[in-house]
Tab-separated table of C-alpha atoms and ligand atoms in Angstrom:
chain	number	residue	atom	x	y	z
J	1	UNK	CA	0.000	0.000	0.000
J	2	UNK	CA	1.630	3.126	-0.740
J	3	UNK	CA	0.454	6.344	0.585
J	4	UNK	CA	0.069	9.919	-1.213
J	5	UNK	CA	1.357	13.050	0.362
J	6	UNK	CA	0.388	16.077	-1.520
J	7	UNK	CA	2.839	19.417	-1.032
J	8	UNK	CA	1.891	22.602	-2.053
J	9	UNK	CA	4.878	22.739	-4.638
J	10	UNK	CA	8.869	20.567	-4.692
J	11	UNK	CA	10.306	22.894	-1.831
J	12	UNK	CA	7.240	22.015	0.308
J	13	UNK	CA	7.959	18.505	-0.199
J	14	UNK	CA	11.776	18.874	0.334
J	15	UNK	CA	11.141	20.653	3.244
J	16	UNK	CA	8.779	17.803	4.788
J	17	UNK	CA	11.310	14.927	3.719
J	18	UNK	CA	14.666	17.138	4.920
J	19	UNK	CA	12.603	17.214	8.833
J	20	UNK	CA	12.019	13.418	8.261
J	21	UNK	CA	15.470	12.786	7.702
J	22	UNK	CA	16.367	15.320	10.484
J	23	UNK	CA	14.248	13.969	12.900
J	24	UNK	CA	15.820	10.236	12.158
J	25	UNK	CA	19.382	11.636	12.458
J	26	UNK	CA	18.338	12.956	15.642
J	27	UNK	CA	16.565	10.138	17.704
J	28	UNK	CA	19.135	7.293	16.555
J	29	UNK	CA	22.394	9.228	17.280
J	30	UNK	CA	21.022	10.328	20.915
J	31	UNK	CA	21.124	6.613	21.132
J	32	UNK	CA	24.423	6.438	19.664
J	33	UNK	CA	23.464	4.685	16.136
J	34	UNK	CA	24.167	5.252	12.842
J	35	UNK	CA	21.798	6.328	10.520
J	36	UNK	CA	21.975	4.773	6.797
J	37	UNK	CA	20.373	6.416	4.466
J	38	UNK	CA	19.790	5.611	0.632
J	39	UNK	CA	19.961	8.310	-1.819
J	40	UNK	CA	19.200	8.974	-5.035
J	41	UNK	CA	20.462	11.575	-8.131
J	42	UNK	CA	18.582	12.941	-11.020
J	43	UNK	CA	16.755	17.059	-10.795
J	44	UNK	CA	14.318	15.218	-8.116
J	45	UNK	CA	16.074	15.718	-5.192
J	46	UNK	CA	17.609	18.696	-5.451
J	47	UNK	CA	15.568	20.813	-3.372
J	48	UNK	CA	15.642	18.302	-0.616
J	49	UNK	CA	19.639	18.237	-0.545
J	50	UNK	CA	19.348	21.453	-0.557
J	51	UNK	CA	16.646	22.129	2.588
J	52	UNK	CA	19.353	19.354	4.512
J	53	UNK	CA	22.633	21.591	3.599
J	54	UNK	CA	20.501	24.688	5.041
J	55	UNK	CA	19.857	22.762	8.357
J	56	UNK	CA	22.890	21.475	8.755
J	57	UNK	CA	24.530	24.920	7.971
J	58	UNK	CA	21.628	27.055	10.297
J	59	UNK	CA	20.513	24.640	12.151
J	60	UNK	CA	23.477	22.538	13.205
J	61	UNK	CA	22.376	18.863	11.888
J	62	UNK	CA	25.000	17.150	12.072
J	63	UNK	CA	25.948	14.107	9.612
J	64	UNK	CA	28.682	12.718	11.257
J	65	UNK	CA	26.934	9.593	12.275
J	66	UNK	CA	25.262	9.073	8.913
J	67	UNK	CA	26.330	6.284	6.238
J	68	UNK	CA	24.956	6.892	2.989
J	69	UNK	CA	24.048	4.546	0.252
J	70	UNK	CA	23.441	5.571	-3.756
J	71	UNK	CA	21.534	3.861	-5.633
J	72	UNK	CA	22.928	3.574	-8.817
J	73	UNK	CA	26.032	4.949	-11.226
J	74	UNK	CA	26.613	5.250	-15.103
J	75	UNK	CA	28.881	2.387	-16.362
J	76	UNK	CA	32.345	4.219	-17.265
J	77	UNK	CA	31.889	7.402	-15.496
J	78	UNK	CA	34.453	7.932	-12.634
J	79	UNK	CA	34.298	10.885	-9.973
J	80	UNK	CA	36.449	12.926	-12.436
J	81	UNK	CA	33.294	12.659	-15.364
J	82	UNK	CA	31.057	15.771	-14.459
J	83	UNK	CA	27.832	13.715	-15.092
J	84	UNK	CA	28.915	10.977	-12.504
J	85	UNK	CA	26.990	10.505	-10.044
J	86	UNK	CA	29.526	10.647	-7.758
J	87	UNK	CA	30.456	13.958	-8.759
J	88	UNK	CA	26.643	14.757	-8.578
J	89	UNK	CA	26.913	13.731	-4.822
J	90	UNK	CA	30.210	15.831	-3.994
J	91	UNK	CA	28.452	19.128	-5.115
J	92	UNK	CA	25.096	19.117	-4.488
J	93	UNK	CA	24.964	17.505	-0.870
J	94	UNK	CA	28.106	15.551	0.817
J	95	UNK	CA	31.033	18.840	0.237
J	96	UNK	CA	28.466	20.957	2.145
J	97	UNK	CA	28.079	18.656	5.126
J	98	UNK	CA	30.098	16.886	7.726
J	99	UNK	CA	29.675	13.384	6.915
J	100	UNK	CA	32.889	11.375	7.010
J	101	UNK	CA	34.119	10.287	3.532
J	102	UNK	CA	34.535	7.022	4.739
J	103	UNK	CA	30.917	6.640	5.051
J	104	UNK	CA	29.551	7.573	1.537
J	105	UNK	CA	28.772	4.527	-0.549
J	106	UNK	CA	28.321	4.857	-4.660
J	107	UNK	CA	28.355	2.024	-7.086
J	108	UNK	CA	32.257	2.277	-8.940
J	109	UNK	CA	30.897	3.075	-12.658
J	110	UNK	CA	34.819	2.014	-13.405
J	111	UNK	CA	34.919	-1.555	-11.953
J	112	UNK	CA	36.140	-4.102	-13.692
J	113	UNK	CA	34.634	-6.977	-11.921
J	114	UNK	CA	30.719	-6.064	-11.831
J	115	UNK	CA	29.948	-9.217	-10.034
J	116	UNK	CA	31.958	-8.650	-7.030
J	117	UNK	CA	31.302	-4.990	-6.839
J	118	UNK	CA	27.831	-5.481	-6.589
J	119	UNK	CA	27.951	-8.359	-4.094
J	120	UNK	CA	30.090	-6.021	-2.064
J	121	UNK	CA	27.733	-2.744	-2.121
J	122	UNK	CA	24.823	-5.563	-0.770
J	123	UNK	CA	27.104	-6.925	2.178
J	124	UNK	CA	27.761	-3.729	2.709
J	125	UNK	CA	24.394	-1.948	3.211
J	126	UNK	CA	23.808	-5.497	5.475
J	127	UNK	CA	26.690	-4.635	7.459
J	128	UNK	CA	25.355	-1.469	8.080
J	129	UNK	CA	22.521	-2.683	9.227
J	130	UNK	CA	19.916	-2.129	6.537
J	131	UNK	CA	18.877	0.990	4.737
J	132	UNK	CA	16.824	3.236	7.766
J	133	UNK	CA	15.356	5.095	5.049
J	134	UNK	CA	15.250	5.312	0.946
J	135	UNK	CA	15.076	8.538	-1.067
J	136	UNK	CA	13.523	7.676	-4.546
J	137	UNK	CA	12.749	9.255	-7.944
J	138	UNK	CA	10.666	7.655	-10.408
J	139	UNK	CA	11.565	7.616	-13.964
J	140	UNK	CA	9.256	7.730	-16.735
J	141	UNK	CA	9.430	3.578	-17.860
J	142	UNK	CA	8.417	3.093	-14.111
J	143	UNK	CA	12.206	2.566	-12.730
J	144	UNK	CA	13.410	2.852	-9.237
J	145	UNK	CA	17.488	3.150	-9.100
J	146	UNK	CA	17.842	1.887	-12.859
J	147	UNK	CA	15.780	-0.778	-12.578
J	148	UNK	CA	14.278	-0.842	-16.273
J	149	UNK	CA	11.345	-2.832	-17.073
J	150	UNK	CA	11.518	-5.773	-17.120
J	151	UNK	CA	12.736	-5.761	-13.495
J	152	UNK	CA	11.444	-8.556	-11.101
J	153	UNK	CA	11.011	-8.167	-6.954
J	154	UNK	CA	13.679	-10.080	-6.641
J	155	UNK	CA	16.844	-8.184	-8.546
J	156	UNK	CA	19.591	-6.846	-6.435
J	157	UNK	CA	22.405	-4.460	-7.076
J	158	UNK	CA	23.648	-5.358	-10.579
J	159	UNK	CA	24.570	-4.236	-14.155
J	160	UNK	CA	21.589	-3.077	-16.134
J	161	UNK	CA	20.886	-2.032	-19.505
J	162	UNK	CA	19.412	1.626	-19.639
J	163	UNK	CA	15.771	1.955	-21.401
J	164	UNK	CA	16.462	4.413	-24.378
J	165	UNK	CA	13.741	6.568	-23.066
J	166	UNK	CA	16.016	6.774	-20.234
J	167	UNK	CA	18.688	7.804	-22.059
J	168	UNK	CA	16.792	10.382	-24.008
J	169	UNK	CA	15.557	11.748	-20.461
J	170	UNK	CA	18.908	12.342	-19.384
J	171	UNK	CA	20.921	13.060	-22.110
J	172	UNK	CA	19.847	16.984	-21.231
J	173	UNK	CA	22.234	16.543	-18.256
J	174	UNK	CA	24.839	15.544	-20.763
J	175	UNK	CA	24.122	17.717	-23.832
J	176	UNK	CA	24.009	15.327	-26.437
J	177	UNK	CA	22.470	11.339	-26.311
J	178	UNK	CA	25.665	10.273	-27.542
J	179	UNK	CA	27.186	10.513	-24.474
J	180	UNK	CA	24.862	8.882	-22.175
J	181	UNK	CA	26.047	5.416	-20.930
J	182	UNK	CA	24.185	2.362	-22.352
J	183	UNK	CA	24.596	0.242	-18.936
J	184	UNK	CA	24.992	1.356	-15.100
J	185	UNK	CA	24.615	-0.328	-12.019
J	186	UNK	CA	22.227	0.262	-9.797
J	187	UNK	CA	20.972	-1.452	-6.570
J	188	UNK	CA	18.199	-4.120	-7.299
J	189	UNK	CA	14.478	-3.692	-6.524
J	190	UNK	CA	14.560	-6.016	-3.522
J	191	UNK	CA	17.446	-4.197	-2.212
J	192	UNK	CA	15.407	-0.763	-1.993
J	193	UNK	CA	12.000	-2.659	-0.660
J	194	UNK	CA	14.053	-3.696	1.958
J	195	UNK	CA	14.744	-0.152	3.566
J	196	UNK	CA	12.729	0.119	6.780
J	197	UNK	CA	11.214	3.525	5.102
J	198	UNK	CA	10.830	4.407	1.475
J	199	UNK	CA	10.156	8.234	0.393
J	200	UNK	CA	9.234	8.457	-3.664
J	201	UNK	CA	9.944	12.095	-4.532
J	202	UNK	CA	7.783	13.401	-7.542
J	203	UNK	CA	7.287	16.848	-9.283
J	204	UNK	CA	5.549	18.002	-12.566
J	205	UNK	CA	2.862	16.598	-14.831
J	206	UNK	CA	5.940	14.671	-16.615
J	207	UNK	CA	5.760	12.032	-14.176
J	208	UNK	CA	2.031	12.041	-13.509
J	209	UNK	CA	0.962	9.164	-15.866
J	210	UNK	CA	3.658	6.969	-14.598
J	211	UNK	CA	3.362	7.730	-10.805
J	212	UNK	CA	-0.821	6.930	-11.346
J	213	UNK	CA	1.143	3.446	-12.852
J	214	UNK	CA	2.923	2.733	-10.189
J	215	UNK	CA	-0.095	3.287	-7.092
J	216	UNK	CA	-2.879	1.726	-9.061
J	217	UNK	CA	-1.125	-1.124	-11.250
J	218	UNK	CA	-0.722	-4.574	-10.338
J	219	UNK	CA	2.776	-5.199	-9.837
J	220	UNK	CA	4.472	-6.198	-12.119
J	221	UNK	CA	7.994	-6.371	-13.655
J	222	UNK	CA	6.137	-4.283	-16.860
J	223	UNK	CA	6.786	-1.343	-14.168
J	224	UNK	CA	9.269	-1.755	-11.376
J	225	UNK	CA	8.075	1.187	-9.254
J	226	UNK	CA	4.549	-1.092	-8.717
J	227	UNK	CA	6.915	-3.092	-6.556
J	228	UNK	CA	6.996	-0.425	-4.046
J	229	UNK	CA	2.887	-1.205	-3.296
J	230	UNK	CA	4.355	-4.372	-1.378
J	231	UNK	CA	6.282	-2.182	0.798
J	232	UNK	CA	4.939	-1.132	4.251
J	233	UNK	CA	6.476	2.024	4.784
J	234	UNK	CA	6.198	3.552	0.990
J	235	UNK	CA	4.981	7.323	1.325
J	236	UNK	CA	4.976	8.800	-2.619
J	237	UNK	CA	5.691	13.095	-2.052
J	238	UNK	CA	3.544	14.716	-5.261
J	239	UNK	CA	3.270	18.372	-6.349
J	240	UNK	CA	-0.228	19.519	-7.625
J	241	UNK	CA	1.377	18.114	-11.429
J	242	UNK	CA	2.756	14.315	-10.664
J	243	UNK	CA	-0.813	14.038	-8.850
J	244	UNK	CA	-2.773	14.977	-11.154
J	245	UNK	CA	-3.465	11.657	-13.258
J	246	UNK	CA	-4.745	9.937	-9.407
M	301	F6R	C1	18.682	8.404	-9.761
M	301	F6R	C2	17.739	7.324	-10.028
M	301	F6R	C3	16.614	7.483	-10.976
M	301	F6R	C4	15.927	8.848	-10.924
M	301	F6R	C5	14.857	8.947	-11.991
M	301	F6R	C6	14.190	10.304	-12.014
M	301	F6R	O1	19.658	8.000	-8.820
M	301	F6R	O2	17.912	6.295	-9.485
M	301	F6R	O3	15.659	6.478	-10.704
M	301	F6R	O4	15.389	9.044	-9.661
M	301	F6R	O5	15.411	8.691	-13.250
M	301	F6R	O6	15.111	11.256	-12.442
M	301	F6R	P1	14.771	12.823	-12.334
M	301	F6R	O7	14.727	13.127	-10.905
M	301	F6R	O8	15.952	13.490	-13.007
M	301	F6R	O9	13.486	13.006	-13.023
């Protein structure tokens, strides 16, 4: 069952997420815990990374007992590529906070050894003790990390094949579809359904047919993000556009 949360507009949304997050970081480090939180890249999330820079900066929210896993990274594209998304990371959240660099996590677009890189990132988010809480996008085939259709309940962090429409979507961040990678990896969808708290970020009428997919479809691996209905903890954040097809 997921539920709908409907903000006023994006920084609304950001701002209700950010105090979520906030209010996590707080409780489990008064208890001396870690936090471990999953994030995501793409224009989505922006205004939430940056509503959690402002409170740590005016606030004093500390990250320094958070552990952060991405979701996913283009295959080739190392930390020096400006559309990594480990470069993506660096500037628009982790430089501006105080969270060690030991604890950021990102799939290596530049491994050589997929397999084992991926088995690793999953031991590792175990070791950490499971994902507290996921940040999602959605994108418009209905994926959740990169997980194209077809993309069962049971996939975890591997290699994928990027949809074409996928591509085209984000070959604005790179200027020309040539450049876009055809593969990335990305954390599978039973890896993100098994963070104790999933919050779907959504904004714009772009994503309004495909977010109405994901809440009212059976699911299916036709369209990953219908996965998220088995998840107990699955709150989708809408503007007045990605809600409008519900
Ligand atoms: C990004 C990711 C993707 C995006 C999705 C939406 O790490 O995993 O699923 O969340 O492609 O992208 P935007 O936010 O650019 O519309």
């Amino acid at each position: 069952m997921i539920a709908t949360r409907l903000h006023p507009d994006k920084q609304s949304a950001a701002q209700a997420v950010a105090r979520e997050i906030a209010g996590l970081i707080e409780i489990r480090s008064k208890s001396g815990k870690a936090t471990v939180l999953g994030l995501a890249t793409g224009s989505t999330p922006l205004p939430l990374y940056a509503e959690l820079i402002r409170l740590h900066r005016e606030s004093g929210l500390s990250f320094r007992s958070v552990i952060t896993f991405n979701l996913d990274e283009y295959e080739g594209l190392g930390a020096d590529h400006p559309q990594s998304y480990r470069r993506f990371m660096e500037e628009h959240l982790f430089r501006h906070l105080d969270i060690p660099a030991a604890n950021i996590h990102i799939p290596d677009g530049l491994t050589k050894d997929a397999a084992g890189h991926c088995a690793a990132y999953e031991a590792a988010i175990r070791d950490a003790g499971g994902l507290d809480l996921q940040i999602l996008g959605i994108g418009r085939t209905g994926h959740i990390g990169f997980n194209e259709p077809p993309s069962s309940c049971e996939t975890r962090t591997r290699w994928v094949h990027l949809d074409e429409v996928t591509r085209r979507d984000n070959s604005v961040f790179f200027g020309d579809l040539n450049q876009v990678p055809h593969g990335a990896l990305t954390m599978g969808v039973a890896t993100i359904l098994e963070a104790r708290r999933i919050e779907l970020l959504a904004f714009g009428e772009a994503k309004a047919d495909i977010v109405a997919r994901a809440i009212k479809e059976t699911p299916s691996d036709g369209c990953p993000a219908t996965w998220l209905q088995r998840h107990p903890a699955c709150t989708f954040h809408l503007d007045a556009g990605a809600a409008q097809a519900l």
